[in-house]
Coordinates of C-alpha atoms and ligand atoms in Angstrom, one line a residue:
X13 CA 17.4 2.7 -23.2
X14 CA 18.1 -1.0 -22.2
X15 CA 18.0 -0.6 -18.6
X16 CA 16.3 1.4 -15.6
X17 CA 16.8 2.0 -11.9
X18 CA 13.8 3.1 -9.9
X19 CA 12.6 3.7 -6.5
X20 CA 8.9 2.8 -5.3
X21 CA 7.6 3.8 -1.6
X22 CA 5.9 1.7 0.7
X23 CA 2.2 2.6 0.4
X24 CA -0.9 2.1 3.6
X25 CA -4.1 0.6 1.4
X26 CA -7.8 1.3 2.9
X27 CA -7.0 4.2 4.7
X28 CA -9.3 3.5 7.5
X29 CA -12.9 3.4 5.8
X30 CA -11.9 3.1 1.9
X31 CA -11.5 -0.7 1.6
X32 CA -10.3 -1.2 -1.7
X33 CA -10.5 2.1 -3.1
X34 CA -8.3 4.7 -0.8
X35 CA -4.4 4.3 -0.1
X36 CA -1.6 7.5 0.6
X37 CA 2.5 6.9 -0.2
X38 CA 4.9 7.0 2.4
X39 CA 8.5 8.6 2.7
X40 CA 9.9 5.1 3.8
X41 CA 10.4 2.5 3.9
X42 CA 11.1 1.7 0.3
X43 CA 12.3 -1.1 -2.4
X44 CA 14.8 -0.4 -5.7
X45 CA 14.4 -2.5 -8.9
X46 CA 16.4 -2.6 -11.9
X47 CA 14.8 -3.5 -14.9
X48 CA 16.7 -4.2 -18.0
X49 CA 14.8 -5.8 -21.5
X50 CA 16.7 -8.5 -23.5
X51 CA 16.0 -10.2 -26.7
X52 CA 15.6 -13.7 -24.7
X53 CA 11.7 -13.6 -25.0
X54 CA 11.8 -14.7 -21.1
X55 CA 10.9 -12.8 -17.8
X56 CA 13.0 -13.8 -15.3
X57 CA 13.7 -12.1 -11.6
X58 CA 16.1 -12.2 -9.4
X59 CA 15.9 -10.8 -5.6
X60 CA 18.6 -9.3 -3.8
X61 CA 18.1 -9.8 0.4
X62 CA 14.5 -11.2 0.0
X63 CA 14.6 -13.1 3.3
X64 CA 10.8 -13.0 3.2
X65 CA 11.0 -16.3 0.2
X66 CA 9.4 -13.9 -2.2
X67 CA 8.5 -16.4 -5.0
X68 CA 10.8 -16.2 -8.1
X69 CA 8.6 -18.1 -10.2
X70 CA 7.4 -15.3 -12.6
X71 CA 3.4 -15.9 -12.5
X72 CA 3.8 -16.1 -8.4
X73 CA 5.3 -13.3 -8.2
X74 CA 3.4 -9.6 -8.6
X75 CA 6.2 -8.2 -10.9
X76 CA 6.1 -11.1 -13.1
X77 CA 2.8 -11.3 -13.3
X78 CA 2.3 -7.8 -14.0
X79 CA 4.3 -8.1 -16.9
X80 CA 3.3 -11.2 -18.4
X81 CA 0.1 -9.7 -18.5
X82 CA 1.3 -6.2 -20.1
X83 CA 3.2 -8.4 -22.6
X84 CA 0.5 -10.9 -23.6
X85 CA -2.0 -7.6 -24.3
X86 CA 0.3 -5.5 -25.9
X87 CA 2.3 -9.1 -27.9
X88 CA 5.2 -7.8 -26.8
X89 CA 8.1 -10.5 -27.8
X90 CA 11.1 -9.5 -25.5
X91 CA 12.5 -10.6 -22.4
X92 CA 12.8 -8.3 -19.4
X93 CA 15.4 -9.2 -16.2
X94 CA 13.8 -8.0 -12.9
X95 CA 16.2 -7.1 -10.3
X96 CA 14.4 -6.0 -6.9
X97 CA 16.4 -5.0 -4.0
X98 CA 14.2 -5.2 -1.1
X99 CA 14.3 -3.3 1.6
X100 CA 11.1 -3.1 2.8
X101 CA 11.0 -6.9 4.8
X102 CA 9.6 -5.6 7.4
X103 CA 5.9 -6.0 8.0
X104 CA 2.5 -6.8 6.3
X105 CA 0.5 -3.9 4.8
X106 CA 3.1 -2.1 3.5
X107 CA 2.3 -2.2 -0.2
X108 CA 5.3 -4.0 -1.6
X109 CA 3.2 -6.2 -3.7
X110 CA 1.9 -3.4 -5.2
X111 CA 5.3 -1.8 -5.0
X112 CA 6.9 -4.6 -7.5
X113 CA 4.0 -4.4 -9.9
X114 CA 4.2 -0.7 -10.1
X115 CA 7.6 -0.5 -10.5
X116 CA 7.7 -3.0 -13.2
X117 CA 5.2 -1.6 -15.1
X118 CA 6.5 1.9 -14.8
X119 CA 10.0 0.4 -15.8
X120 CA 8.8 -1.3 -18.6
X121 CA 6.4 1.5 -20.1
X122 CA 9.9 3.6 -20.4
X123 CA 12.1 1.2 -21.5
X124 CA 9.8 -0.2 -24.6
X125 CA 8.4 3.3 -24.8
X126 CA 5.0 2.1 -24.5
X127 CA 3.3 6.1 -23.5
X128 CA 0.6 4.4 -21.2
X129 CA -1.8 6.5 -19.7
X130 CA -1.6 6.2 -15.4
X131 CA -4.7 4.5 -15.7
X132 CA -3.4 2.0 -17.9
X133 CA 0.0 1.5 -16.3
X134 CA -2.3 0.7 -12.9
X135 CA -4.6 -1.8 -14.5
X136 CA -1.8 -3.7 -15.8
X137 CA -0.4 -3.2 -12.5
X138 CA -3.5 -4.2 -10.7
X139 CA -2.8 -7.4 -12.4
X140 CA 0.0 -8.7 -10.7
X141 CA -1.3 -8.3 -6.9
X142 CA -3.2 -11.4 -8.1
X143 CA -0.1 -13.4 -7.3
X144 CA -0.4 -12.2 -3.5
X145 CA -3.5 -11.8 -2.6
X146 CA -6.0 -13.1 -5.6
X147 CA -7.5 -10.2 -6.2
X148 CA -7.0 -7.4 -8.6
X149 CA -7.0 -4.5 -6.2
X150 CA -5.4 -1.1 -7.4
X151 CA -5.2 1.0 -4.6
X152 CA -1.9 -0.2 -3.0
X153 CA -0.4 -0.2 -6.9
X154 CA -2.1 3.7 -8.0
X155 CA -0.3 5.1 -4.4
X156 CA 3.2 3.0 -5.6
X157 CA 3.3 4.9 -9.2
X158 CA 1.8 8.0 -8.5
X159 CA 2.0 9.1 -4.5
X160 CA 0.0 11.6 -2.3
X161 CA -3.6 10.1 -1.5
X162 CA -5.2 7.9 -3.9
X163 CA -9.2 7.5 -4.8
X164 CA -10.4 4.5 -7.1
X165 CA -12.9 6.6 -8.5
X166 CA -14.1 3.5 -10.7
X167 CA -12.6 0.1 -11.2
X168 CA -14.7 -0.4 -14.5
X169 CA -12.9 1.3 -15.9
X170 CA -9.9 1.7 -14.0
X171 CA -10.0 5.4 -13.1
X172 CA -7.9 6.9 -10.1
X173 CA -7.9 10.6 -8.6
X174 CA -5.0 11.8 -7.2
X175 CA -4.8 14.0 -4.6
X176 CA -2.0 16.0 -3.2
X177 CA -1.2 15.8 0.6
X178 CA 0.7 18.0 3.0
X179 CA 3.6 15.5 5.0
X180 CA 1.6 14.1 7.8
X181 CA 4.2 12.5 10.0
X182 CA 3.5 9.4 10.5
X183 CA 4.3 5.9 13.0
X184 CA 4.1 3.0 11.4
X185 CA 3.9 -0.5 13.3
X186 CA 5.2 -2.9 11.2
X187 CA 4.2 -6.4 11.9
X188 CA 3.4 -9.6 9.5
X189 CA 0.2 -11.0 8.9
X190 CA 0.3 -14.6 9.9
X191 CA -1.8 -15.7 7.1
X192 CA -0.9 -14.8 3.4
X193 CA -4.0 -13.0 3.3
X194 CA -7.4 -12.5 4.8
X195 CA -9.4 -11.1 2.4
X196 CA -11.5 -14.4 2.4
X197 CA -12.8 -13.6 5.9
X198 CA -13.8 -10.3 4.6
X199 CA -17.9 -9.7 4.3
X200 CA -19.5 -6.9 2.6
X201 CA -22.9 -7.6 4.8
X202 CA -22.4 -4.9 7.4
X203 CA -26.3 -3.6 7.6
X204 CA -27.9 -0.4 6.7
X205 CA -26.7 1.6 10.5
X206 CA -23.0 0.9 9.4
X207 CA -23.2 1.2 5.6
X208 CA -24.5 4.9 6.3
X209 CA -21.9 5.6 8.6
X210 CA -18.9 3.8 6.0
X211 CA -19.8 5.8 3.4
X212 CA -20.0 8.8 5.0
X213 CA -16.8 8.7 6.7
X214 CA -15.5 7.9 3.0
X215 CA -16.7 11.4 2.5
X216 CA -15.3 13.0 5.4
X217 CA -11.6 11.6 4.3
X218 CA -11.8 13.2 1.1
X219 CA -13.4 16.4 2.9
X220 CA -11.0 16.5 5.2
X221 CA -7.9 16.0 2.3
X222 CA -9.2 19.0 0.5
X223 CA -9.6 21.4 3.6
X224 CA -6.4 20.4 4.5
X225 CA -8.0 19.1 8.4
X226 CA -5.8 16.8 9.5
X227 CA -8.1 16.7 12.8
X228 CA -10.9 15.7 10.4
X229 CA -8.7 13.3 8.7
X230 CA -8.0 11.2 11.3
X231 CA -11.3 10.8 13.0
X232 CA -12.7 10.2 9.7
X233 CA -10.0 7.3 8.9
X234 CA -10.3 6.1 12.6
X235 CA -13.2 4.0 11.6
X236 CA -14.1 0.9 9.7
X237 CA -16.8 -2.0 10.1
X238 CA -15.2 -3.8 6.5
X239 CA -11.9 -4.9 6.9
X240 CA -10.6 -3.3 10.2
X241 CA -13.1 -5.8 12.0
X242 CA -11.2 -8.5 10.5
X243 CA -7.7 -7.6 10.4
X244 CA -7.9 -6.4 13.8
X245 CA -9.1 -9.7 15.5
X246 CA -5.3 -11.2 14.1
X247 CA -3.7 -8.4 16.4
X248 CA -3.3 -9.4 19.9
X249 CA -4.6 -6.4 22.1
X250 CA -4.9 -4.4 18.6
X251 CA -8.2 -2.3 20.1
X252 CA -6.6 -1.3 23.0
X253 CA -3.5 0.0 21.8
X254 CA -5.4 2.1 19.3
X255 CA -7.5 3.8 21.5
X256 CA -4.3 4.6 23.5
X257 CA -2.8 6.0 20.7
X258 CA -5.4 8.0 20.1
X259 CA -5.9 9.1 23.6
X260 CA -2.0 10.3 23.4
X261 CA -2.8 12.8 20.7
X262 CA -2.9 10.8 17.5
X263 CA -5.0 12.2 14.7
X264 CA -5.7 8.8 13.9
X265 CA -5.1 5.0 13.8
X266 CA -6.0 2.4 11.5
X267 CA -4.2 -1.2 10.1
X268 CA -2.4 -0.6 7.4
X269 CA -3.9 -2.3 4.2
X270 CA -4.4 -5.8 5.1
X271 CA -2.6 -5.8 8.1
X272 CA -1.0 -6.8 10.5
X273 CA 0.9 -3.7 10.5
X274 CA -0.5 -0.5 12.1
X275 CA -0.7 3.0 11.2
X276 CA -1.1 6.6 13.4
X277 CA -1.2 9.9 11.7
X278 CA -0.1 12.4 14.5
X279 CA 0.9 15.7 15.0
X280 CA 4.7 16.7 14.8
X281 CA 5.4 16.7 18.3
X282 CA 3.9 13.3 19.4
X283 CA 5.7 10.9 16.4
X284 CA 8.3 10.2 19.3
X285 CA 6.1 9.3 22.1
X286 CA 3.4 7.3 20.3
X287 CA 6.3 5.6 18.6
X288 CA 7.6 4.4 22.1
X289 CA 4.2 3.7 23.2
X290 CA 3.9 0.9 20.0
X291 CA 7.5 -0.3 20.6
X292 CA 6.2 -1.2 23.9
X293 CA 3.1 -2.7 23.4
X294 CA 3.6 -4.4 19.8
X295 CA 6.9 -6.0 20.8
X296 CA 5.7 -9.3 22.8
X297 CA 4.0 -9.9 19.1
X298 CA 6.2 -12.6 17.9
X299 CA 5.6 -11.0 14.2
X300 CA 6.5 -7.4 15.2
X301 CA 9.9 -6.2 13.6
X302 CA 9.9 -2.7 13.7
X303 CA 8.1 1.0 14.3
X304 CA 8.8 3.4 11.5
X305 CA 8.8 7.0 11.9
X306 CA 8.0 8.9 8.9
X307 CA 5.7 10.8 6.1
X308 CA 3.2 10.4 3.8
X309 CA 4.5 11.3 0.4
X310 CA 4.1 13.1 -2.7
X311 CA 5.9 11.1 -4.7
X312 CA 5.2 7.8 -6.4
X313 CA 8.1 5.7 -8.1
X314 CA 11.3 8.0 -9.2
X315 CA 13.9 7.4 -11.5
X316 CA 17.3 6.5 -9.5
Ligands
LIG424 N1 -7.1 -3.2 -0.2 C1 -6.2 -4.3 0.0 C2 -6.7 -5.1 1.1 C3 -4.8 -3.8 0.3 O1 -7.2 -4.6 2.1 O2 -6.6 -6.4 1.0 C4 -3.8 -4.8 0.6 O3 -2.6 -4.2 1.0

């Protein structure tokens, strides 16, 4: 096989509590890439509707990166075409970073029939988000190429649990971060009161996941003194219109991996009204684009 289509879903990093190490798929949005190897020795990419000036250059770019870095450990000599069709250009926090590197690496371990282990294919993944954000993170990267809800168990070595989720709908604020990233601002000094009450909402999440208590779920992940703190102060009114959506009869709400965008679980019959309520209050943002109703998801990256 010289050439692959895939899809790769949108993923929501952080998950409320679980900075770094917690992230779920999502029915939509979603991005395709066609990946085709070639004897050129080059990477080179190409992207169809990228009106966001996603970098081309191969090291700026996750994709690229991510396989530079698979090819330079494995001394693999061949060249690889990238083709991504976005269609996720909506918002910040979405995972398409992580969406490009997963779907790269997933690409490529079929086409060269490498038979990497899922750990492996998200460390090399891991890899690329340094072109976005400078750091190696592998939550938004594990959801990408393997769906449901994601736990870093250990990131030396890379080691991810998967767990399986039932579809929580889901309304999805999407809005872009005016600042590449923020992960600079972040601080890991929180004090003893909040570093008891972090890690055991951490607990309660994946509690909550394996009783199936969506209640439970989202007043676990409706709490966060790492990077909500931080992401939220860049969304005008952001505490507010939380605690009104919660108020309406969300399970929960939470920014969406680093933000700006912003995530509600809710029950079936209140995805319409908490969408409306979002539409209203998110659209003076000048970043705002759109509100997304959907699911969390199962499934990682598929073969088109
Ligand atoms: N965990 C990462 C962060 C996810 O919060 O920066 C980025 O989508």
């Amino acid at each position: 096989m010289r050439s692959i289509k895939v899809r790769v879903p949108a993923t929501s990093a952080n998950v409320g509590p679980g900075y770094d190490i917690f992230a779920l798929a999502l029915k939509e949005p979603f991005d395709e890439f066609e990946i085709s190897t070639n004897d050129s020795g080059k990477i080179t990419i190409d992207i169809e509707n990228n009106i966001q000036n996603i970098p081309t250059e191969v090291k700026d770019n996750s994709a690229g990166l991510a396989a530079l870095e698979l090819f330079a450990k494995k001394n693999i000599g061949k060249g690889v075409k990238i083709k991504i069709i976005k269609r996720m250009n909506s918002g910040g926090g979405l995972g398409t970073t992580g969406a490009s590197a997963a779907a790269t690496i997933f690409g490529l371990n079929k086409l060269l029939n490498l038979n990497l282990s899922k750990n492996e294919m998200i460390d090399f993944a891991r890899k690329g988000e340094v072109a976005s954000g400078g750091s190696p993170h592998a939550d938004n990267v594990a959801a990408a190429l393997l769906g449901g809800f994601i736990l870093v168990k250990s990131y030396n070595p890379i080691d991810v649990l998967n767990l399986e989720l039932p579809d929580i709908p889901v309304v999805l604020a999407a809005i872009r971060k005016s600042q590449r990233t923020t992960r600079g601002f972040i601080t890991y000094e929180i004090g003893q009161e909040k570093l008891k009450e972090q890690m055991a909402r951490c607990s309660r999440v994946i509690h909550a996941i394996h009783t199936k208590d969506m209640v439970e779920f989202g007043k676990a992940i409706s709490l966060d003194f790492i990077h909500e703190p931080v992401r939220g102060a860049a969304i005008p009114d952001y505490w507010d219109i939380k605690r009104k959506i919660i108020n309406m009869g969300a399970y929960g709400c939470t920014i969406s991996g680093g933000g700006s965008s912003v995530i509600a679980f809710t029950p079936a019959g209140k995805q319409d009204d908490i969408a409306d309520l979002m539409e209203k209050r998110f659209s003076s943002n000048p970043n705002f684009t759109k509100v997304y109703k959907t699911f969390t998801s199962n499934k990682g990256v598929q073969i088109v």
